[in-house]
Coordinates of C-alpha atoms and ligand atoms in Angstrom, one line a residue:
X1 CA 169.8 -42.8 87.6
X2 CA 171.3 -42.0 84.2
X3 CA 171.5 -44.2 81.1
X4 CA 173.3 -43.5 77.8
X5 CA 172.1 -45.4 74.8
X6 CA 174.4 -45.4 71.8
X7 CA 173.1 -46.1 68.3
X8 CA 175.9 -47.3 66.0
X9 CA 173.7 -47.1 62.8
X10 CA 174.0 -44.3 60.3
X11 CA 170.2 -44.6 59.9
X12 CA 168.5 -42.4 62.5
X13 CA 165.1 -44.2 62.1
X14 CA 166.4 -47.6 61.4
X15 CA 166.0 -50.9 63.2
X16 CA 168.7 -50.2 65.8
X17 CA 166.7 -47.1 66.8
X18 CA 163.6 -49.2 67.2
X19 CA 165.4 -51.7 69.5
X20 CA 166.8 -48.8 71.6
X21 CA 163.3 -47.1 71.8
X22 CA 162.0 -50.3 73.4
X23 CA 164.8 -50.2 75.9
X24 CA 164.3 -46.5 76.5
X25 CA 160.6 -46.9 77.3
X26 CA 161.2 -49.3 80.1
X27 CA 164.2 -47.3 81.5
X28 CA 162.1 -44.2 81.6
X29 CA 159.3 -46.1 83.4
X30 CA 161.9 -47.3 85.9
X31 CA 162.9 -43.7 86.6
X32 CA 166.0 -43.3 84.5
X33 CA 167.1 -40.1 82.7
X34 CA 168.0 -41.4 79.3
X35 CA 170.4 -39.7 76.8
X36 CA 170.5 -41.1 73.3
X37 CA 173.5 -40.7 71.0
X38 CA 173.8 -41.6 67.4
X39 CA 177.3 -42.2 66.0
X40 CA 177.0 -44.3 62.8
X41 CA 176.6 -41.2 60.5
X42 CA 179.6 -39.3 61.9
X43 CA 183.1 -39.1 60.4
X44 CA 184.8 -40.8 63.3
X45 CA 188.2 -42.2 62.6
X46 CA 190.0 -44.9 64.5
X47 CA 192.7 -44.6 67.2
X48 CA 196.0 -43.2 66.1
X49 CA 197.9 -45.0 68.9
X50 CA 199.8 -41.7 69.6
X51 CA 199.5 -42.2 73.4
X52 CA 198.8 -38.5 74.0
X53 CA 195.6 -39.3 75.9
X54 CA 197.8 -40.6 78.7
X55 CA 198.9 -36.9 79.4
X56 CA 195.7 -35.2 78.2
X57 CA 193.0 -37.4 79.6
X58 CA 191.2 -37.0 76.3
X59 CA 191.7 -37.8 72.6
X60 CA 193.9 -35.6 70.3
X61 CA 191.1 -35.9 67.7
X62 CA 188.6 -33.5 69.1
X63 CA 185.2 -34.9 68.0
X64 CA 182.2 -36.7 69.4
X65 CA 184.4 -39.0 71.5
X66 CA 185.6 -36.0 73.7
X67 CA 182.3 -34.3 73.6
X68 CA 180.4 -37.4 74.9
X69 CA 182.9 -38.5 77.5
X70 CA 181.3 -36.5 80.3
X71 CA 178.0 -38.2 79.6
X72 CA 179.6 -41.6 80.1
X73 CA 181.4 -40.5 83.2
X74 CA 178.1 -39.6 84.8
X75 CA 176.2 -42.6 83.5
X76 CA 175.0 -45.5 85.7
X77 CA 174.2 -47.7 82.7
X78 CA 175.2 -47.7 79.0
X79 CA 173.7 -49.7 76.0
X80 CA 175.8 -50.1 72.9
X81 CA 173.6 -51.1 69.9
X82 CA 174.9 -51.8 66.5
X83 CA 173.6 -53.0 63.1
X84 CA 175.6 -56.1 62.0
X85 CA 177.9 -55.3 59.1
X86 CA 179.7 -58.4 57.7
X87 CA 179.2 -60.2 61.0
X88 CA 180.7 -57.3 63.0
X89 CA 179.7 -54.1 64.6
X90 CA 179.5 -51.0 62.5
X91 CA 183.0 -49.7 61.9
X92 CA 182.3 -46.1 63.0
X93 CA 180.9 -47.4 66.3
X94 CA 183.9 -49.5 66.9
X95 CA 186.2 -46.5 66.2
X96 CA 184.2 -44.4 68.6
X97 CA 184.2 -46.9 71.4
X98 CA 187.8 -47.9 71.1
X99 CA 188.9 -44.2 71.3
X100 CA 186.4 -43.5 74.1
X101 CA 187.6 -46.3 76.3
X102 CA 191.3 -45.7 75.6
X103 CA 191.4 -41.9 75.9
X104 CA 188.8 -40.9 78.5
X105 CA 190.1 -42.5 81.7
X106 CA 186.6 -43.0 83.0
X107 CA 186.2 -45.3 86.0
X108 CA 183.7 -47.7 84.4
X109 CA 183.7 -50.2 87.3
X110 CA 180.2 -51.3 88.4
X111 CA 178.5 -49.2 85.7
X112 CA 176.0 -51.5 84.0
X113 CA 176.7 -52.3 80.3
X114 CA 174.5 -54.0 77.7
X115 CA 175.2 -54.9 74.1
X116 CA 172.6 -55.2 71.4
X117 CA 173.0 -56.4 67.8
X118 CA 170.6 -55.9 64.9
X119 CA 170.8 -57.9 61.7
X120 CA 168.9 -59.0 58.6
X121 CA 170.0 -62.7 59.0
X122 CA 173.4 -63.5 60.5
X123 CA 176.2 -62.3 62.7
X124 CA 174.2 -61.3 65.8
X125 CA 176.2 -63.3 68.2
X126 CA 179.6 -62.3 67.0
X127 CA 178.6 -58.6 67.1
X128 CA 177.1 -59.0 70.5
X129 CA 180.4 -60.6 71.7
X130 CA 182.4 -57.9 70.1
X131 CA 180.5 -55.1 71.9
X132 CA 180.7 -57.0 75.3
X133 CA 184.5 -56.8 75.2
X134 CA 184.3 -53.1 76.4
X135 CA 182.4 -54.1 79.5
X136 CA 184.4 -57.0 80.7
X137 CA 187.9 -55.4 80.4
X138 CA 186.7 -52.4 82.5
X139 CA 185.0 -54.1 85.5
X140 CA 181.6 -53.2 84.4
X141 CA 178.5 -55.3 85.3
X142 CA 177.2 -56.9 82.2
X143 CA 173.4 -57.0 82.0
X144 CA 171.9 -60.0 80.3
X145 CA 168.3 -60.6 79.2
X146 CA 166.4 -63.6 78.0
X147 CA 168.7 -64.4 75.0
X148 CA 171.8 -62.9 73.4
X149 CA 170.3 -59.5 72.9
X150 CA 169.4 -59.3 69.2
X151 CA 166.7 -58.0 66.9
X152 CA 166.1 -59.0 63.3
X153 CA 165.2 -56.6 60.5
X154 CA 166.6 -55.4 57.2
X155 CA 164.7 -52.4 55.8
X156 CA 164.1 -49.6 58.3
X157 CA 161.1 -50.5 60.4
X158 CA 161.1 -54.2 59.9
X159 CA 162.3 -54.8 63.5
X160 CA 158.8 -53.9 64.6
X161 CA 157.8 -57.4 63.4
X162 CA 160.4 -59.2 65.5
X163 CA 158.2 -59.5 68.6
X164 CA 160.6 -61.8 70.4
X165 CA 163.5 -59.4 69.7
X166 CA 161.6 -56.5 71.1
X167 CA 160.6 -58.5 74.1
X168 CA 164.3 -59.2 74.7
X169 CA 164.9 -55.5 74.7
X170 CA 162.3 -54.8 77.4
X171 CA 163.6 -57.7 79.5
X172 CA 167.1 -56.4 79.1
X173 CA 166.0 -52.9 80.2
X174 CA 164.4 -54.3 83.3
X175 CA 167.5 -56.2 84.2
X176 CA 169.6 -53.1 83.7
X177 CA 167.3 -51.1 86.0
X178 CA 167.5 -53.8 88.7
X179 CA 171.3 -54.0 88.5
X180 CA 171.7 -50.2 88.7
X181 CA 169.4 -50.1 91.7
X182 CA 171.1 -53.0 93.4
X183 CA 174.6 -51.5 92.9
X184 CA 173.4 -48.2 94.4
X185 CA 172.2 -50.0 97.5
X186 CA 175.4 -51.8 97.9
X187 CA 177.4 -48.6 97.3
X188 CA 175.5 -46.9 100.1
X189 CA 176.5 -49.5 102.7
X190 CA 179.5 -49.1 104.9
X191 CA 182.6 -49.8 102.9
X192 CA 180.9 -49.1 99.6
X193 CA 182.2 -50.9 96.6
X194 CA 185.3 -53.1 96.9
X195 CA 188.6 -51.4 96.2
X196 CA 190.9 -53.1 93.7
X197 CA 194.6 -53.9 94.0
X198 CA 196.9 -51.6 92.1
X199 CA 196.9 -53.2 88.6
X200 CA 200.1 -55.1 87.6
X201 CA 200.8 -54.3 83.9
X202 CA 203.1 -56.7 82.0
X203 CA 203.5 -57.9 78.5
X204 CA 205.0 -61.1 77.2
X205 CA 208.7 -60.0 77.0
X206 CA 209.3 -58.6 80.5
Ligands
FMN1 C1 177.4 -52.7 54.8 C2 176.4 -53.6 55.4 C3 176.7 -54.9 55.8 C4 175.7 -55.7 56.3 N1 176.1 -56.9 56.8 C5 175.1 -57.7 57.4 C6 175.5 -59.0 57.9 O1 176.6 -59.4 57.9 N2 174.5 -59.8 58.4 C7 173.2 -59.4 58.4 O2 172.3 -60.2 58.8 N3 172.8 -58.2 57.9 C8 173.7 -57.3 57.4 N4 173.4 -56.1 57.0 C9 172.0 -55.6 57.2 C10 171.8 -54.8 58.4 O3 172.4 -55.3 59.6 C11 170.3 -54.6 58.7 O4 169.7 -54.0 57.6 C12 170.0 -53.8 59.9 O5 168.6 -53.8 60.2 C13 170.4 -52.3 59.8 O6 170.1 -51.6 61.0 P1 169.7 -50.1 60.9 O7 168.3 -50.1 60.3 O8 169.6 -49.6 62.3 O9 170.7 -49.4 60.1 C14 174.4 -55.2 56.4 C15 174.0 -54.0 56.0 C16 175.0 -53.1 55.5 C17 174.7 -51.7 55.1

């Protein structure tokens, strides 16, 4: 079982990293191979909408998005964690995820996804909702926990004091592990996972 944890903060040892470490500890106990990626400090620009990825199966901007795609292709579970910036996810993380999901042509269906937001005071829910968008449009299984996954803290390290937030992280990790194991059992049965209809693709003018 493989999990990829994405830290959207530019601070390597900040509160987002503390939240993810709590998740990682439980996932390792549950038998996962965990890969941690930090993206918030990287110069990652947004999607150019050039459409070249439809031919190439990768992004024309050859950066961490292309480099990391193989990890996500192999993953059974992913966690996207972001510090809250103005009530939203970190802009670099959003650019990274939008380009990853648009360009990589990964079959995300039935992979388990979880979103986590970290804030000083406000915007946890809106950031959590923003990150969840990637899971529900791609047929992923969204893991929940005991609340809308969030941890409080401002200065690096403060998250250690949010004992409820850290408990949420451990609960979430256990739920992720259960869902990955349950999916593997179902996949192994005759017929495996359900096959979908060929998608119909329309817009509002035709
Ligand atoms: C540009 C910027 C905007 C921020 N906006 C918010 C905000 O809207 N709400 C909030 O509660 N905290 C906000 N914060 C505080 C961070 O979310 C908080 O310090 C968080 O712990 C940072 O996570 P990190 O240590 O992993 O970087 C902001 C911080 C920065 C740098």
